[in-house]
CSV table of C-alpha atoms in Angstrom, one decimal:
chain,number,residue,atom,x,y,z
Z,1,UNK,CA,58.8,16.7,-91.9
Z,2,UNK,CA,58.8,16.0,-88.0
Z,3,UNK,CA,59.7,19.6,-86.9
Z,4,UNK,CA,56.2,20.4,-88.8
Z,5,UNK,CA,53.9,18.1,-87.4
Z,6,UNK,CA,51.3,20.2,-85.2
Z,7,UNK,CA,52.1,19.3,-81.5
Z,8,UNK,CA,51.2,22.8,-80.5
Z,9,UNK,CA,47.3,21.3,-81.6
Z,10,UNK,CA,47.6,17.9,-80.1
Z,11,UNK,CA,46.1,17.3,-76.7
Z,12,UNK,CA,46.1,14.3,-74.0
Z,13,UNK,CA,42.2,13.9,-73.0
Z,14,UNK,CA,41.5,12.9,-69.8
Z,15,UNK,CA,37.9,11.7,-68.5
Z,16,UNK,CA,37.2,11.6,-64.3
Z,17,UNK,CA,34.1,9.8,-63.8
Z,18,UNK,CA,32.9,10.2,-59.8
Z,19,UNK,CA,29.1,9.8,-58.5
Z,20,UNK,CA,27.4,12.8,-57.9
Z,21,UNK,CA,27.7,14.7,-54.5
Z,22,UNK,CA,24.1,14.2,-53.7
Z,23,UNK,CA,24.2,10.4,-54.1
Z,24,UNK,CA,21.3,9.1,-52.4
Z,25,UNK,CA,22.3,5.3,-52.4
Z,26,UNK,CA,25.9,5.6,-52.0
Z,27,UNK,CA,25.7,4.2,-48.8
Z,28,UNK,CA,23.7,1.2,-49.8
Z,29,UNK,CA,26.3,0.8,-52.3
Z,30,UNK,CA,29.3,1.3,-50.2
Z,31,UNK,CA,30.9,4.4,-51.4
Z,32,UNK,CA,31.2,7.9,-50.4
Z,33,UNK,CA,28.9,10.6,-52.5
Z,34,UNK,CA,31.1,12.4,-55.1
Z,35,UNK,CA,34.5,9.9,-55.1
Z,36,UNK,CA,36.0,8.6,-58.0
Z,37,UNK,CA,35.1,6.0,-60.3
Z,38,UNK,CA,37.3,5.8,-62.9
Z,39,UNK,CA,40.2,7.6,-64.8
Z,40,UNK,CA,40.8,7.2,-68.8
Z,41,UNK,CA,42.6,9.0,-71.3
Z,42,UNK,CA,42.9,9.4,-74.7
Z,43,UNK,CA,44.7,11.1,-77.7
Z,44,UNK,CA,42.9,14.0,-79.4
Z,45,UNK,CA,43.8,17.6,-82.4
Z,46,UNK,CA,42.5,20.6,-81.9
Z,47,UNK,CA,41.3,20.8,-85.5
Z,48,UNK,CA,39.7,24.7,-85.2
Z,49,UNK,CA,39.2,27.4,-83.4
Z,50,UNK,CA,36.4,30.4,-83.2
Z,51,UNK,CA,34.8,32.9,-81.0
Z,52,UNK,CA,37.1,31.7,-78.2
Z,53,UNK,CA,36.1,27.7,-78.7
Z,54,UNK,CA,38.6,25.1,-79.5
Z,55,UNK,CA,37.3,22.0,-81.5
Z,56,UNK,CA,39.3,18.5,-80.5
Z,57,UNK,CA,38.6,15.3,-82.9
Z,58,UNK,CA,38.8,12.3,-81.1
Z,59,UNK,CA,37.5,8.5,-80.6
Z,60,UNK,CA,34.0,8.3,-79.3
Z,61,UNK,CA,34.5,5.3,-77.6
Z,62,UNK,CA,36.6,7.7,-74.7
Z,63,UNK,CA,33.8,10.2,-75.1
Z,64,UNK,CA,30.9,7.6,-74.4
Z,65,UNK,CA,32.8,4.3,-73.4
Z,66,UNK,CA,31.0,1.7,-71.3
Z,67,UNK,CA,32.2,0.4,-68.1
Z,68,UNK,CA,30.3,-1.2,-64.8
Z,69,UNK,CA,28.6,1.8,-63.4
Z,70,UNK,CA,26.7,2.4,-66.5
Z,71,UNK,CA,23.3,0.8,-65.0
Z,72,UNK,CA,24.2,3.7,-62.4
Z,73,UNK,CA,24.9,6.5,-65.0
Z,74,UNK,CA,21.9,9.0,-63.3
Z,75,UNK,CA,24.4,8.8,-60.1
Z,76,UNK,CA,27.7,9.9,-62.1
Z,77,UNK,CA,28.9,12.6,-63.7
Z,78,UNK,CA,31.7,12.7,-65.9
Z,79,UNK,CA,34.2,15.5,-65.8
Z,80,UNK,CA,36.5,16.0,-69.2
Z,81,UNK,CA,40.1,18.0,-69.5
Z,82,UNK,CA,42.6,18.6,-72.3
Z,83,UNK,CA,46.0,18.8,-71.5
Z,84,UNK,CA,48.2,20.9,-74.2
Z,85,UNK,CA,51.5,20.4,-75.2
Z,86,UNK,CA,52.6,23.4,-73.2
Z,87,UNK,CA,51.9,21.3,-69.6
Z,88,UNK,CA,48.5,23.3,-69.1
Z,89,UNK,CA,44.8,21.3,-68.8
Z,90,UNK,CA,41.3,22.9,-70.1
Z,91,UNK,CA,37.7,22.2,-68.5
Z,92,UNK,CA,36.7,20.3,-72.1
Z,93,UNK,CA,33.2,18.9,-73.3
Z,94,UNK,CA,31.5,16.4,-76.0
Z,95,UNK,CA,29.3,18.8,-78.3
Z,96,UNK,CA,28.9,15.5,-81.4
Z,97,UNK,CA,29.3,12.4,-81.2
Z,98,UNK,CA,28.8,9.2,-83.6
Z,99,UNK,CA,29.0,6.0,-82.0
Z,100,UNK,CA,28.9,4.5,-84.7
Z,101,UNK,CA,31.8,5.8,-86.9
Z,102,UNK,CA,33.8,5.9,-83.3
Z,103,UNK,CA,33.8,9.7,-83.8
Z,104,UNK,CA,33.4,12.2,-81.5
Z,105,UNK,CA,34.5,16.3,-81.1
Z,106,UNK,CA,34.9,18.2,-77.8
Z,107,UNK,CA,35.3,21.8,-77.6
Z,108,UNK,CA,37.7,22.9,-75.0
Z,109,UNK,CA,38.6,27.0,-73.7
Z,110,UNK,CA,42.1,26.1,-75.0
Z,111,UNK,CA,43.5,29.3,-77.0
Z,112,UNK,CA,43.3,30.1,-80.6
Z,113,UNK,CA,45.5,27.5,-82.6
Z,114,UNK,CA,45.9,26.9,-86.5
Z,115,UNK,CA,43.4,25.3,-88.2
Z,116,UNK,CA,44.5,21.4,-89.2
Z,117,UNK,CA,43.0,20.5,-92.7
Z,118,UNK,CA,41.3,17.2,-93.1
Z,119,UNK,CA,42.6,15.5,-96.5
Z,120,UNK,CA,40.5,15.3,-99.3
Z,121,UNK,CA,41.7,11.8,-100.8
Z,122,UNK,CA,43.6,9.1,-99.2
Z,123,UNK,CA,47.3,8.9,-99.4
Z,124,UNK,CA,49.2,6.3,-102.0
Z,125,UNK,CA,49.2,2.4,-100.6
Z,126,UNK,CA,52.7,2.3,-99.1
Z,127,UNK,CA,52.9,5.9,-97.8
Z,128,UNK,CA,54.6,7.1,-95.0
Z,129,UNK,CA,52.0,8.6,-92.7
Z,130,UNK,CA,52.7,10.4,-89.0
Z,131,UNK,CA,50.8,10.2,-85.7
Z,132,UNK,CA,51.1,12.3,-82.4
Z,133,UNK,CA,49.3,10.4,-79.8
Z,134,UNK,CA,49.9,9.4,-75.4
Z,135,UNK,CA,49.5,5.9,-75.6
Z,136,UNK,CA,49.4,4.7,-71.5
Z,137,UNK,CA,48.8,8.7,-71.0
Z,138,UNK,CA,52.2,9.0,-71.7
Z,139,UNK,CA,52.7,12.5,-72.5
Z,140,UNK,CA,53.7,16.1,-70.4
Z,141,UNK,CA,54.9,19.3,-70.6
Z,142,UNK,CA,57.3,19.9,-73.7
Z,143,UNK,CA,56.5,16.4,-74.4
Z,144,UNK,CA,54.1,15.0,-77.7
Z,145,UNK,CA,55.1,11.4,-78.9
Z,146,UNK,CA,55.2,11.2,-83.0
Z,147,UNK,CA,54.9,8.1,-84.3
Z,148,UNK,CA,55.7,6.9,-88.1
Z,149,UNK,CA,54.2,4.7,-90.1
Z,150,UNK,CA,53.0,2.7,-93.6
Z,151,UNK,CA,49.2,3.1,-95.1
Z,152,UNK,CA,48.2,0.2,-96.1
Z,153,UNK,CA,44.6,0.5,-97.7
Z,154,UNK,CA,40.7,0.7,-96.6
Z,155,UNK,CA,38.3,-2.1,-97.3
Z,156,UNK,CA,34.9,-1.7,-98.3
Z,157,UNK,CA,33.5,-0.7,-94.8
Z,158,UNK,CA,35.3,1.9,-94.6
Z,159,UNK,CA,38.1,0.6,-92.3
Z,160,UNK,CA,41.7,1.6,-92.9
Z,161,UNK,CA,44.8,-0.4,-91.8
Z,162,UNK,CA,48.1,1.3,-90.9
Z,163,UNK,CA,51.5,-0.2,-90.4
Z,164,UNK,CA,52.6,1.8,-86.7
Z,165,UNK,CA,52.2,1.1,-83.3
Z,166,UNK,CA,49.7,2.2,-80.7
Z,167,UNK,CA,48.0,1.1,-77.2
Z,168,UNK,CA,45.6,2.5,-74.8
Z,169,UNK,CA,45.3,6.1,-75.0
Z,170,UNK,CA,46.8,6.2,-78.6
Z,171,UNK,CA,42.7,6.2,-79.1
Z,172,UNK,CA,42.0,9.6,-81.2
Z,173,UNK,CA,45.0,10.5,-81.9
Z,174,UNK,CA,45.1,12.0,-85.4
Z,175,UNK,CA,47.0,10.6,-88.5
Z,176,UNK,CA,48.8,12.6,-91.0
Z,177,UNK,CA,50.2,12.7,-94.2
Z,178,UNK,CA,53.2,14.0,-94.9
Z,179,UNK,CA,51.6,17.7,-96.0
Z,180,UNK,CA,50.2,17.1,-92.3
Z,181,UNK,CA,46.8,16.6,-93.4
Z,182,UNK,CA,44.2,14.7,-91.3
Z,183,UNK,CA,43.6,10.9,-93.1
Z,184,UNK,CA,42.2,9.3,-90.4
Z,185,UNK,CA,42.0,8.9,-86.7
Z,186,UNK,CA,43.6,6.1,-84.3
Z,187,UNK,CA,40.5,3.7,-82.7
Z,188,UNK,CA,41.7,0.4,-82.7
Z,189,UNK,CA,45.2,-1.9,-82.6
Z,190,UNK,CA,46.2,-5.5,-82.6
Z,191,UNK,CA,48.0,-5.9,-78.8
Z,192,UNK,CA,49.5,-8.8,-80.4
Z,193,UNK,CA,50.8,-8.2,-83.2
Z,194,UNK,CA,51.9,-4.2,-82.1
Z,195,UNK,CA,52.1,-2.4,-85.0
Z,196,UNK,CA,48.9,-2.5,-87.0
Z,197,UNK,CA,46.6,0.1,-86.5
Z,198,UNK,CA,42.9,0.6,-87.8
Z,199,UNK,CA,40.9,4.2,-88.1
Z,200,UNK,CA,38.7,5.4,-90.4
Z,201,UNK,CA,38.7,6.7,-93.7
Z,202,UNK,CA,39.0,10.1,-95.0
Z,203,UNK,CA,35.3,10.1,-96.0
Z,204,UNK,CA,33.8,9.5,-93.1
Z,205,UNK,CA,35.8,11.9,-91.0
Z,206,UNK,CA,34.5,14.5,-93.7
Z,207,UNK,CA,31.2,13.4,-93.6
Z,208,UNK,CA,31.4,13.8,-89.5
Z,209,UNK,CA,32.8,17.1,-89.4
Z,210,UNK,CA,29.9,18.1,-91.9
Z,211,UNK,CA,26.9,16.8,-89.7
Z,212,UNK,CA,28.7,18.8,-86.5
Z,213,UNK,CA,29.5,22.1,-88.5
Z,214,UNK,CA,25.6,22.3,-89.5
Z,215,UNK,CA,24.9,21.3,-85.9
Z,216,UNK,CA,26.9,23.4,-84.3
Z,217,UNK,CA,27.0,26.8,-86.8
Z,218,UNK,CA,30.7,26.9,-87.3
Z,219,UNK,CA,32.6,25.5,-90.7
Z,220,UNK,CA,35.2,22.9,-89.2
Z,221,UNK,CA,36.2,21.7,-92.5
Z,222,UNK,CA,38.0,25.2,-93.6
């Protein structure tokens, strides 16, 4: 099943955060008007493409995570890019987001790729399952890390629990099933432990993709 997972629709996201150029108070703060603040990045599918816009599912706590210079946020700007499996990076955007769910879709200039379906039930207890994610940013040209793994349930919130490993930047990357279906998304891991992951299940992915398609006049669940 490996040679079929869709690497050509993973991307590595990567978020620049830098006050704006006409920073009045810099000074009084101590830093030069438009420098860096911050880089992150994050695992994320292209899921659909139309009319030359390339939808990317991904964790919202990348898309809108907090850090120190939020109380400062009118004096940043935050630049997104998507970086392909082919080595090349594309100017990216949030267009929905659900802080709540830890949801989030960008849309990116990316080229046309093949629509990824989300599953419509979750897989058997016990089921392999398949990941491509960069955790530590790890990935590059040529290269997309796929990761294996057990399902091991949801509980009544809605949380999922897998057996496979993940760490910083593993954050939205997508998880399959073994018809490469999306059944949920990478948000959270034990660093202790190493090898149990948590995402969301199938439902509320569908139920996300649902609120953005009538939001945003496209039909991301084809």
């Amino acid at each position: 099943f490996f040679k079929d997972l869709p690497e050509e629709n993973f991307v590595k996201l990567n978020l620049t955060k830098s006050f704006v150029e006409n920073c009045e108070i810099c000074e009084r703060l101590g830093v030069d008007p438009g420098s860096v603040i911050s880089r992150s990045t994050a695992s994320g599918m292209a899921i659909y493409s139309e009319d030359d816009k390339t939808y990317i599912l991904t964790a919202d706590h990348f898309c809108n995570g907090l850090d120190d210079f939020m109380s400062f946020s009118s004096l940043t700007t935050s630049e997104f890019t998507s970086d392909d499996h082919y080595g090349n990076s594309w100017a990216s955007e949030v267009v929905f987001s659900d802080p709540e769910n830890d949801l989030c879709l960008l849309v990116s200039k990316m080229p046309e790729i093949e629509t990824v379906t989300i599953a419509d039930e979750q897989p058997e207890v016990g089921e392999t399952v398949f990941a491509i994610a960069a955790p530590k940013g790890y990935s590059s040209e040529g290269i997309s890390l796929h990761f294996e793994g057990q399902y091991s349930g949801c509980d009544n919130t809605g949380d999922c629990a897998f057996v496979m490993q993940a760490y910083f930047g593993s954050s939205g990357g997508a998880i399959m099933n073994y018809r490469g279906e999306v059944i949920s998304v990478i948000q959270r891991a034990d660093m202790e432990l190493k090898y149990i992951t948590l995402g969301p299940n199938v439902s509320t992915i569908r139920y996300f993709l649902e609120r953005a398609s009538n939001q945003l006049g496209v039909d991301l669940l084809q």
